[in-house]
Short mmCIF file of N, CA and C and ligand atoms in Angstrom, two decimals:
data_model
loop_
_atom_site.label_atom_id
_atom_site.label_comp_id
_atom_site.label_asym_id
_atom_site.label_seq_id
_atom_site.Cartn_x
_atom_site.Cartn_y
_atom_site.Cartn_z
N UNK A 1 19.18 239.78 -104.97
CA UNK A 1 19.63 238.44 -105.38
C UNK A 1 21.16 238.45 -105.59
N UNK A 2 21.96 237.66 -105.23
CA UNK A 2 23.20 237.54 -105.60
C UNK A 2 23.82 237.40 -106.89
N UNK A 3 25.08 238.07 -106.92
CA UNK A 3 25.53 238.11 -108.29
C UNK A 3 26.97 237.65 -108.15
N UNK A 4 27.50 237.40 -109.18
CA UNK A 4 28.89 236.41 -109.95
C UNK A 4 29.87 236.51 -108.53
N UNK A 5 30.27 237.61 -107.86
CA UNK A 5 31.26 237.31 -106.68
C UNK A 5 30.63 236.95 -105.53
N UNK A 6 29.54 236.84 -105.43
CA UNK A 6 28.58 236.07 -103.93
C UNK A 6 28.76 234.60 -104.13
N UNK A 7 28.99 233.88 -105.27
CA UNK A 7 28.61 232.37 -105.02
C UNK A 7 30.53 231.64 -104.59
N UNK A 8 29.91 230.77 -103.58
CA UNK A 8 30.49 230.22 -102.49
C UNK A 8 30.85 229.01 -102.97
N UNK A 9 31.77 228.27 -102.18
CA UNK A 9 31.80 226.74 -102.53
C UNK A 9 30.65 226.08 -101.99
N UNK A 10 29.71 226.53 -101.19
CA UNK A 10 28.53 225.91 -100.97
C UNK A 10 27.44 225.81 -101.81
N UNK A 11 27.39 226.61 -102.71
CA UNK A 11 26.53 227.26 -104.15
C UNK A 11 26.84 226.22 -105.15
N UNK A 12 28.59 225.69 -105.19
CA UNK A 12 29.27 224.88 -106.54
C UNK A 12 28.69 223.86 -105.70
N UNK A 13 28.95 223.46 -104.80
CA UNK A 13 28.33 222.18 -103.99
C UNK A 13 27.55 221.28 -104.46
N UNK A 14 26.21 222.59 -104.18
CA UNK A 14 24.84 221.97 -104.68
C UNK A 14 24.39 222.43 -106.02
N UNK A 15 25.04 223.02 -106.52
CA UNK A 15 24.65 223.08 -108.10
C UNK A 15 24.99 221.83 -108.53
N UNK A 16 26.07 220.77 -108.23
CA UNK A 16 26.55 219.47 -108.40
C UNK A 16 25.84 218.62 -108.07
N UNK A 17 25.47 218.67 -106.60
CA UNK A 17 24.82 217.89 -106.49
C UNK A 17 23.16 218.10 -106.66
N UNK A 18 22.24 218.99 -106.32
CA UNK A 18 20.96 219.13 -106.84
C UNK A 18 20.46 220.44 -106.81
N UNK A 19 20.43 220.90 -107.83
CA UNK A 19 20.05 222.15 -108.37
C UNK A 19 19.04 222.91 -107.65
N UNK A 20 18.25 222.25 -107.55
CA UNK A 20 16.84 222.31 -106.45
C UNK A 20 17.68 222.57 -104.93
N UNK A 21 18.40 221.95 -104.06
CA UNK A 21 18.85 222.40 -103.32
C UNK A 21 19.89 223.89 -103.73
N UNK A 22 20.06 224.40 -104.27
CA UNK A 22 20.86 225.71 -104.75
C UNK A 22 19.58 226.53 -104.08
N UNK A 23 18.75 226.56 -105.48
CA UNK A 23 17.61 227.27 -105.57
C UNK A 23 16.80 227.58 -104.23
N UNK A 24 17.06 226.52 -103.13
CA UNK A 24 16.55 226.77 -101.71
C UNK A 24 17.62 227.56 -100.62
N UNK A 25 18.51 227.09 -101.16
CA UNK A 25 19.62 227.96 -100.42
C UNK A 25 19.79 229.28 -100.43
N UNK A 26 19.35 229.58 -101.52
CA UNK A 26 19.80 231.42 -101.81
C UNK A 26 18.62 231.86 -101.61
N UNK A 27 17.53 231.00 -101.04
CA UNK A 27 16.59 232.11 -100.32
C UNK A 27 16.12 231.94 -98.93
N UNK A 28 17.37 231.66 -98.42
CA UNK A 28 17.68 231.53 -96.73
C UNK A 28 16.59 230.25 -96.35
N UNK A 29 16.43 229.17 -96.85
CA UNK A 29 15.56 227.81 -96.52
C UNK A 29 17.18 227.11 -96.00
N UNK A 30 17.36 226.84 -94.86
CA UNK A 30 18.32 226.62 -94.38
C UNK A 30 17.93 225.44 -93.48
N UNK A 31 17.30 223.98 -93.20
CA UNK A 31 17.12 223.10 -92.33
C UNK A 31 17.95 222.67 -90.98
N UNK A 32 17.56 222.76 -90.03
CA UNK A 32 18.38 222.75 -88.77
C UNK A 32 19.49 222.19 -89.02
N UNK A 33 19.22 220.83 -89.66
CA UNK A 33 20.31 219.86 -89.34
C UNK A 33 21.21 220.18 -90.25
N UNK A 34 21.01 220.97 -91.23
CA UNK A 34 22.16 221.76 -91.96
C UNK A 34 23.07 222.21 -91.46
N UNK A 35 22.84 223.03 -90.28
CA UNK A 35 23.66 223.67 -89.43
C UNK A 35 24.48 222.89 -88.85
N UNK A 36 23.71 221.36 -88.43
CA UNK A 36 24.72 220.81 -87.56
C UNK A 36 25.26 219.71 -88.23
N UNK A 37 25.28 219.97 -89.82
CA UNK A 37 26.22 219.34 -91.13
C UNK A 37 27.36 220.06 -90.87
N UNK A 38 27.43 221.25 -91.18
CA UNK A 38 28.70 222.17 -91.23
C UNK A 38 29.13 222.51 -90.17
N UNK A 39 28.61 221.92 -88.27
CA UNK A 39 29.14 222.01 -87.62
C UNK A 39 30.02 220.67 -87.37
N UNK A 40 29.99 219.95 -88.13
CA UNK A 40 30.63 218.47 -88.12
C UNK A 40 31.68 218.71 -88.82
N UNK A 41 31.19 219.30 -90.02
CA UNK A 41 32.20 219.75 -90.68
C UNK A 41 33.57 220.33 -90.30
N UNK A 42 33.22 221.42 -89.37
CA UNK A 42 34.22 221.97 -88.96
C UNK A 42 34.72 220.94 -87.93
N UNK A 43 34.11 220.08 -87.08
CA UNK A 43 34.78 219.19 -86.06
C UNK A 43 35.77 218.63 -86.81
N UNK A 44 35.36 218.07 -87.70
CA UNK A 44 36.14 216.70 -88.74
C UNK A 44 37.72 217.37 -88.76
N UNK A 45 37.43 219.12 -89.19
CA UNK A 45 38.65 219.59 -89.44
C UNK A 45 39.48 219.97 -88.63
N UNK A 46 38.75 220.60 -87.40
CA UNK A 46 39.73 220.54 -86.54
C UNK A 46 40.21 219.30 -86.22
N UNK A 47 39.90 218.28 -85.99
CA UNK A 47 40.18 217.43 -85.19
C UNK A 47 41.57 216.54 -85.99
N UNK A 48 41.27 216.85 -87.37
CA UNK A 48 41.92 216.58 -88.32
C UNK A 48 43.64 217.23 -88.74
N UNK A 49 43.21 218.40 -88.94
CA UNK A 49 44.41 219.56 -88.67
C UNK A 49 44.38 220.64 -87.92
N UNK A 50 44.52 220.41 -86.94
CA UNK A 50 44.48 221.45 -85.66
C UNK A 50 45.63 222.97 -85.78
N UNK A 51 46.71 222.23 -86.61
CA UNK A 51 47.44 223.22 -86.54
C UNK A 51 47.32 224.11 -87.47
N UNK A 52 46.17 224.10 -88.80
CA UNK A 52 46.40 224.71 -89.71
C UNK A 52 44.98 225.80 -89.39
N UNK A 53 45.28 227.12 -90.01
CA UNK A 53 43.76 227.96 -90.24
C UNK A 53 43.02 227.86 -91.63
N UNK A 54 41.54 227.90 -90.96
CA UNK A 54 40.91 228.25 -92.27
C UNK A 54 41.35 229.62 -93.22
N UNK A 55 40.85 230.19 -94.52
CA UNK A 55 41.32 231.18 -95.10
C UNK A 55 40.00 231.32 -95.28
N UNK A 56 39.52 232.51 -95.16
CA UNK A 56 38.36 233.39 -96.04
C UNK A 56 38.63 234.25 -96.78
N UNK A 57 37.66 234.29 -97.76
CA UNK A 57 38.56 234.68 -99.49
C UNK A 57 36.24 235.55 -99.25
N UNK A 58 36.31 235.74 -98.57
CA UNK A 58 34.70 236.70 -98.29
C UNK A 58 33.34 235.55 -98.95
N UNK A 59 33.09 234.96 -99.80
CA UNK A 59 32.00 234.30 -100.65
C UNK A 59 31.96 232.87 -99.79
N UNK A 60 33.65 232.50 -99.79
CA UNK A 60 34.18 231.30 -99.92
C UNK A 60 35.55 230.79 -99.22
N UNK A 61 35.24 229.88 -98.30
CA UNK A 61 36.24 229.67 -97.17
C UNK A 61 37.01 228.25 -96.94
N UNK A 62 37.81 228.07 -97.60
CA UNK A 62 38.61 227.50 -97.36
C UNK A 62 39.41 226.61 -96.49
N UNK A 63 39.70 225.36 -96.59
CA UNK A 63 40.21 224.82 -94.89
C UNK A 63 41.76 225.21 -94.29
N UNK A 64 42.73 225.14 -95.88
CA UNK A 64 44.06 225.75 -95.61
C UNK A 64 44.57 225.88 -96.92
N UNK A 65 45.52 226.78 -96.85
CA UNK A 65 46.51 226.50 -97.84
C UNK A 65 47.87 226.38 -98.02
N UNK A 66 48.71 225.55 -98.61
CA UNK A 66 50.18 225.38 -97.77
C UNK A 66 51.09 225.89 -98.56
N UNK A 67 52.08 226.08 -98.25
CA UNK A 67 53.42 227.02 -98.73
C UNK A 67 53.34 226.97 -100.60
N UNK A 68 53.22 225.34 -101.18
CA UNK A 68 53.18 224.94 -101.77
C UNK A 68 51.78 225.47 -102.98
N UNK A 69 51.33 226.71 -102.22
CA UNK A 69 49.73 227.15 -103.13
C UNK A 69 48.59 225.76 -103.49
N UNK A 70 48.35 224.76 -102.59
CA UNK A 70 47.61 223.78 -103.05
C UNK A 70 46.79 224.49 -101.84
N UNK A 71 45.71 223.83 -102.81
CA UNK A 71 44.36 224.15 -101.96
C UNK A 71 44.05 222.79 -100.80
N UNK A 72 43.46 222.54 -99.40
CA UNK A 72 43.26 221.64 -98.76
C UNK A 72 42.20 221.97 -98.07
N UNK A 73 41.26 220.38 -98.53
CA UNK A 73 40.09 220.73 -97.95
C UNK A 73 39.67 219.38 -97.30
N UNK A 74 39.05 219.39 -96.11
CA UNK A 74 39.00 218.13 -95.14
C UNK A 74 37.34 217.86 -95.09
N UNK A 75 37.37 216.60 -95.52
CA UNK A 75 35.72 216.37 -95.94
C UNK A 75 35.14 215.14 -94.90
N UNK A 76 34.29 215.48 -94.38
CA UNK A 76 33.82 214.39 -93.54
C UNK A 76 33.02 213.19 -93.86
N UNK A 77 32.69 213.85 -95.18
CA UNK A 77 32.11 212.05 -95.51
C UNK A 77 33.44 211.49 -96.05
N UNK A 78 32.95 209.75 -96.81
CA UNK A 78 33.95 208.60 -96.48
C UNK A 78 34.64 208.83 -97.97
N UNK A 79 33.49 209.38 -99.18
CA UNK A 79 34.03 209.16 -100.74
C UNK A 79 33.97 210.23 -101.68
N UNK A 80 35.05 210.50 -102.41
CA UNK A 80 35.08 211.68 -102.92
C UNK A 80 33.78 212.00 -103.84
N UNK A 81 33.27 213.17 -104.53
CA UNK A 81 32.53 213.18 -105.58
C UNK A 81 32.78 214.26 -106.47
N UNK A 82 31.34 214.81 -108.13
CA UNK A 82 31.93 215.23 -108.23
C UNK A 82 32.13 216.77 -107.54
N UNK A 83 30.91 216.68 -106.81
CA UNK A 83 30.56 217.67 -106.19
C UNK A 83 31.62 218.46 -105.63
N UNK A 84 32.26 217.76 -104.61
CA UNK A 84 33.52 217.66 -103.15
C UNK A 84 34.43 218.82 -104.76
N UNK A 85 34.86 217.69 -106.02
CA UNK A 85 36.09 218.02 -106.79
C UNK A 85 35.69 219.82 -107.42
N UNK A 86 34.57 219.59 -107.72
CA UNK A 86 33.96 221.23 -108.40
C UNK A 86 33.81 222.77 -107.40
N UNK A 87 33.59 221.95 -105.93
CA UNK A 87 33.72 223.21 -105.13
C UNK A 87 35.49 223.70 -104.64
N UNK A 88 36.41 222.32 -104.99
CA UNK A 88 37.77 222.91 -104.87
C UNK A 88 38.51 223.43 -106.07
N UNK A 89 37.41 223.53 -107.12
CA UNK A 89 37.51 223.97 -108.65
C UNK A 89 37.37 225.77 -108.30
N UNK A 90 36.28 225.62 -107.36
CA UNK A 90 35.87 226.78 -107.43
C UNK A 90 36.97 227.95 -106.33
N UNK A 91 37.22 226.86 -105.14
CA UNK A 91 38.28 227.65 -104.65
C UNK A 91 39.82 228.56 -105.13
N UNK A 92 40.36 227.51 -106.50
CA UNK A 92 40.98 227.86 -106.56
C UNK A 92 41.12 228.75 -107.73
N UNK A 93 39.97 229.02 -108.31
CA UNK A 93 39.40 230.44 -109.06
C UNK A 93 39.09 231.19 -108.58
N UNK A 94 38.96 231.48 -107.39
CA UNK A 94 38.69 232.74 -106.04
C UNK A 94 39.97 233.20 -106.15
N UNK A 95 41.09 232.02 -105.55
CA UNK A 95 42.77 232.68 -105.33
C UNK A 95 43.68 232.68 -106.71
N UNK A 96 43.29 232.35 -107.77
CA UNK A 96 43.46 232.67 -108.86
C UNK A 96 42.89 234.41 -109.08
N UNK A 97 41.63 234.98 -108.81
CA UNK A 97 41.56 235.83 -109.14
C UNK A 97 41.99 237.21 -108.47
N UNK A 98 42.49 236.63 -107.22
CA UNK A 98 43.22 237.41 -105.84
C UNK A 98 44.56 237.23 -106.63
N UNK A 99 44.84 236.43 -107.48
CA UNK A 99 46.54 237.27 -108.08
C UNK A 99 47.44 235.61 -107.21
N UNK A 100 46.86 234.63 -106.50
CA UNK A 100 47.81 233.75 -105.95
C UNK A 100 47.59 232.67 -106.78
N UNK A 101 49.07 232.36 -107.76
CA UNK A 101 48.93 231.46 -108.47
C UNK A 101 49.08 230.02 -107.96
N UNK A 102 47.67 229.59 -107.97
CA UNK A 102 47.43 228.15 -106.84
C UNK A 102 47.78 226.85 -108.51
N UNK A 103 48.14 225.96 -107.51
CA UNK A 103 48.93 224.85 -108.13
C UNK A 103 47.07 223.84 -108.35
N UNK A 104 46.47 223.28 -107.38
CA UNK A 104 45.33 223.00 -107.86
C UNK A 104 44.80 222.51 -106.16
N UNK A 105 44.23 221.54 -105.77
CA UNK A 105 43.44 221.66 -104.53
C UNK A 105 43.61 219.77 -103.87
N UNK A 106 43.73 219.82 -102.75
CA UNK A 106 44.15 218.42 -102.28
C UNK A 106 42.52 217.86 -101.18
N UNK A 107 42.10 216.95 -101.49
CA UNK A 107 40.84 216.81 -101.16
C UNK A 107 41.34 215.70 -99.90
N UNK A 108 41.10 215.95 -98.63
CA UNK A 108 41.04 215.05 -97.38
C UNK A 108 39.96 214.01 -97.26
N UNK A 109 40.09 212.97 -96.92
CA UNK A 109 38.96 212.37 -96.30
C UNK A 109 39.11 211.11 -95.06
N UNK A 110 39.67 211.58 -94.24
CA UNK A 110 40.07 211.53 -92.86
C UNK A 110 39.14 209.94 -92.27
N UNK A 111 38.20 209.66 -92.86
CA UNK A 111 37.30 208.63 -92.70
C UNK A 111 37.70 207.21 -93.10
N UNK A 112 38.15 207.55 -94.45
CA UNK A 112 38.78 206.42 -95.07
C UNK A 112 40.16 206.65 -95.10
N UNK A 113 40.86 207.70 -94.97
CA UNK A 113 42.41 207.99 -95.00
C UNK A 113 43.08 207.71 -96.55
N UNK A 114 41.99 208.50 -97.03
CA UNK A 114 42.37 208.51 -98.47
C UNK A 114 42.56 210.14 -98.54
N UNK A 115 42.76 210.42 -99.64
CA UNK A 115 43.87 211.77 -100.14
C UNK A 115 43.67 212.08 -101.76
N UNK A 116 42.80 212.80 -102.27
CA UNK A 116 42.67 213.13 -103.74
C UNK A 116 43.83 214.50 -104.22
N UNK A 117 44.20 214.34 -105.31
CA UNK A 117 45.17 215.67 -105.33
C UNK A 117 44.29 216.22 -107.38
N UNK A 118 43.95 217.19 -107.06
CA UNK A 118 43.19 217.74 -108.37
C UNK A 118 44.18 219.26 -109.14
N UNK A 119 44.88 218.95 -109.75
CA UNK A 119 45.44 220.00 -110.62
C UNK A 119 44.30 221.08 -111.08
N UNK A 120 45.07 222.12 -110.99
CA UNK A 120 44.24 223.24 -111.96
C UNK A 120 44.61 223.79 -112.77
N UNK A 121 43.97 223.03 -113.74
CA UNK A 121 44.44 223.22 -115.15
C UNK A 121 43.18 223.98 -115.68
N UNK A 122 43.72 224.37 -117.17
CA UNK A 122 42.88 225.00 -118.39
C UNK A 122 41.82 224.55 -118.20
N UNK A 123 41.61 223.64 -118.36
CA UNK A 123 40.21 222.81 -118.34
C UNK A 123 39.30 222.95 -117.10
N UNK A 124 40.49 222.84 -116.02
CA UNK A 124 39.77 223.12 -114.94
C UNK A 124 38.85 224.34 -114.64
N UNK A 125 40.25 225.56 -114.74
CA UNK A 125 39.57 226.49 -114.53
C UNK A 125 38.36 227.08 -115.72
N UNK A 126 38.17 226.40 -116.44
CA UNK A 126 36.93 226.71 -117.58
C UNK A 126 36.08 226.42 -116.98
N UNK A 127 35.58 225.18 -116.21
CA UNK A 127 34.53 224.35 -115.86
C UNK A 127 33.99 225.74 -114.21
N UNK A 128 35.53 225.47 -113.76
CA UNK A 128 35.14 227.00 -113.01
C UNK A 128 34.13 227.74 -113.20
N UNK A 129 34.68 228.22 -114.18
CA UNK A 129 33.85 229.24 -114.80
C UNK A 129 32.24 229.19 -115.52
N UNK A 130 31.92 228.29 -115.83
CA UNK A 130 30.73 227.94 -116.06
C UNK A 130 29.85 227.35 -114.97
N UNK A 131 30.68 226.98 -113.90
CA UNK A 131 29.57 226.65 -112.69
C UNK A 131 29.16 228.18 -112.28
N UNK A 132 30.22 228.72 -112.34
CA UNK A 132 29.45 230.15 -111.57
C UNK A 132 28.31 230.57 -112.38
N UNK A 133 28.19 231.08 -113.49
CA UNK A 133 27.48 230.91 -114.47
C UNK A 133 25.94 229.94 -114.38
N UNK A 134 26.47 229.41 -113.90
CA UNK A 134 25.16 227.85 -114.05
C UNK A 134 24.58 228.13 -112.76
N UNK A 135 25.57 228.31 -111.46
CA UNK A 135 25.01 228.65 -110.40
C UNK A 135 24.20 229.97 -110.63
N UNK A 136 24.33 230.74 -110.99
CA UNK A 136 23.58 232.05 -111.32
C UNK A 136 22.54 232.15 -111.64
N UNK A 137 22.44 231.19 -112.75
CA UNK A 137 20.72 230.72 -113.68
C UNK A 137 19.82 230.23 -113.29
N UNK A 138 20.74 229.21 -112.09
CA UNK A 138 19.85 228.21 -111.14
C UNK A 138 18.80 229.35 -109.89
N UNK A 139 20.04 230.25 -109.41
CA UNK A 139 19.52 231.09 -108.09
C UNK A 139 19.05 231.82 -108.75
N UNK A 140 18.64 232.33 -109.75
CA UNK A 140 18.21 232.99 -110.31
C UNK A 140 16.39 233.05 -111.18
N UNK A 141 16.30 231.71 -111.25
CA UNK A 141 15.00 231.10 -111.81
C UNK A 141 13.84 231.25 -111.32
N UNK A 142 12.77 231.53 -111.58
CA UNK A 142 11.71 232.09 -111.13
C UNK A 142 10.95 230.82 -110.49
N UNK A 143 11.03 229.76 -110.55
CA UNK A 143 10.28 228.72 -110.31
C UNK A 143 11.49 227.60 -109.97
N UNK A 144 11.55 226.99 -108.99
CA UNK A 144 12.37 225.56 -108.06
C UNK A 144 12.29 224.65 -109.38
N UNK A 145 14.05 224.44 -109.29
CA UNK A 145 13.98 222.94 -110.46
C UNK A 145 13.44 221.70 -109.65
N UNK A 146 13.18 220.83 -110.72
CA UNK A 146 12.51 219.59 -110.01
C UNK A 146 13.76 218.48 -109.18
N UNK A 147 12.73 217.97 -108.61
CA UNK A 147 13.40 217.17 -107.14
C UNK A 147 14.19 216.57 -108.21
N UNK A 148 15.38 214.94 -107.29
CA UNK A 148 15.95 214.48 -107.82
C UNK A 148 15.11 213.54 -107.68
N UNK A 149 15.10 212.07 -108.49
CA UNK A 149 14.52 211.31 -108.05
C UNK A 149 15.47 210.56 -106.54
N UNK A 150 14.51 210.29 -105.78
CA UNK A 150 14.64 209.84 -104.53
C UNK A 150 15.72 209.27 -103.89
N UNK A 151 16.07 208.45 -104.63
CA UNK A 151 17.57 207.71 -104.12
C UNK A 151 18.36 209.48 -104.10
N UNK A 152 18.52 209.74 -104.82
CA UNK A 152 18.97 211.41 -104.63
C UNK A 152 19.29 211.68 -103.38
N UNK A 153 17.93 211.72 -102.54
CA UNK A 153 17.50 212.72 -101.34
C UNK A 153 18.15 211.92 -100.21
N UNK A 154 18.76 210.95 -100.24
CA UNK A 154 19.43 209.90 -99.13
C UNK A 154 20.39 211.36 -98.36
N UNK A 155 19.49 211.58 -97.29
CA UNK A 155 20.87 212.27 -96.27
C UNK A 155 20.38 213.25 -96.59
N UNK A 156 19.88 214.23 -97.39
CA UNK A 156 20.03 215.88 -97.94
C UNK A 156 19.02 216.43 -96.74
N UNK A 157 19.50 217.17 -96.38
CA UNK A 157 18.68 218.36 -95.12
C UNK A 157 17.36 219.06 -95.42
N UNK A 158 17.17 219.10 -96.76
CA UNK A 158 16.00 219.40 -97.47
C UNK A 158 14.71 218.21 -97.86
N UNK A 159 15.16 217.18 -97.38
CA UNK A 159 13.77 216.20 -97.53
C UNK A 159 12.62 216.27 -96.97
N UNK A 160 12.85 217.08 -96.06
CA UNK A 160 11.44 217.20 -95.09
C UNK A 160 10.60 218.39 -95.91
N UNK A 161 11.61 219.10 -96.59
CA UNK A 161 10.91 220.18 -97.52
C UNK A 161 10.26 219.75 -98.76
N UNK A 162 11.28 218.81 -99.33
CA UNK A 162 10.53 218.54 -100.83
C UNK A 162 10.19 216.71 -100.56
N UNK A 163 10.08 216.19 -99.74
CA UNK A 163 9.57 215.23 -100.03
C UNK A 163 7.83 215.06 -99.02
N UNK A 164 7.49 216.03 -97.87
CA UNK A 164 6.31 216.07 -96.97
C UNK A 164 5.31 216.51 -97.88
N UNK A 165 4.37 215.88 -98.10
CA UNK A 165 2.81 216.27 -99.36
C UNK A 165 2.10 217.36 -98.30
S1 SF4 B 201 15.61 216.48 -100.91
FE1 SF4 B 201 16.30 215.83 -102.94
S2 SF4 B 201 15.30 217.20 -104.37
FE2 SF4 B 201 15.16 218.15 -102.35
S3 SF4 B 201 16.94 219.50 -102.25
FE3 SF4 B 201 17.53 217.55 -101.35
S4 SF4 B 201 18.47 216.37 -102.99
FE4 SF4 B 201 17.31 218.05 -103.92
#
């Protein structure tokens, strides 16, 4: 089972957004169209900033980072959440703990051509720190937390899992 340096910004993700999806993730329940979520994903970004590279930090990968130590991450849906804000929480407690003192994380959303800019502050990096934590308890639980209620499941790659009797 994974421990405190395995969890990913995909882990802070869905601990945000549904716990129950965590809990399926870390035991390789992976739905096709998942795959071809995060292959959009990556389209959005290239297509978006072509000139920049991703960074892998090993857990947790990053879209860029600029001279300036801000974190940048290019999101293909239209509206930020708090989900999107907690996994660039989490990025920049990865390069915080690599010794690169990051300024805080700039959230893209190329759809609407809007632009979030999230400091990392004290506070921030606390909350950091307790998702990992929270993510841990979650992947960790002997028994799947319960669904969300339904409006929830709009879009999630896992409906065919927890919503088919
Ligand atoms: S379908 Fe709903 S309950 Fe199941 S993992 Fe997705 S969001 Fe969670």
């Amino acid at each position: 089972m994974i421990g405190r340096e395995d969890i990913g910004g995909v882990h802070i993700k869905y601990l945000h957004h549904c716990r129950r999806q965590l809990w399926l993730y870390v035991r390789g329940i992976r739905p096709e169209h998942l795959s071809a979520a995060v292959q959009t994903g990556e389209a959005v970004h290239d297509v978006s900033y072509p000139r920049h590279s991703p960074v892998d930090l090993g857990a947790a990968r990053l879209d860029f980072l600029d001279g300036q130590q801000w974190v940048h991450e290019v999101k293909s849906s239209s509206r930020p959440t708090d989900a999107d804000r907690a996994q660039a929480y989490h990025y920049c407690h990865q390069l915080q703990r690599l010794g690169v003192e990051v300024q805080g994380a700039v959230l893209h959303y190329p759809a609407t051509r809007r632009t979030h800019r999230y400091p990392y502050t004290p506070e921030a990096a606390a909350q950091a720190e307790e998702d990992i934590t929270a993510a841990l308890a979650t992947a960790h639980a002997p028994v799947y937390p319960e669904r969300l209620p339904r409006t929830g499941c709009r879009g999630c790659s896992f409906a065919d899992y927890c919503w088919t009797e």
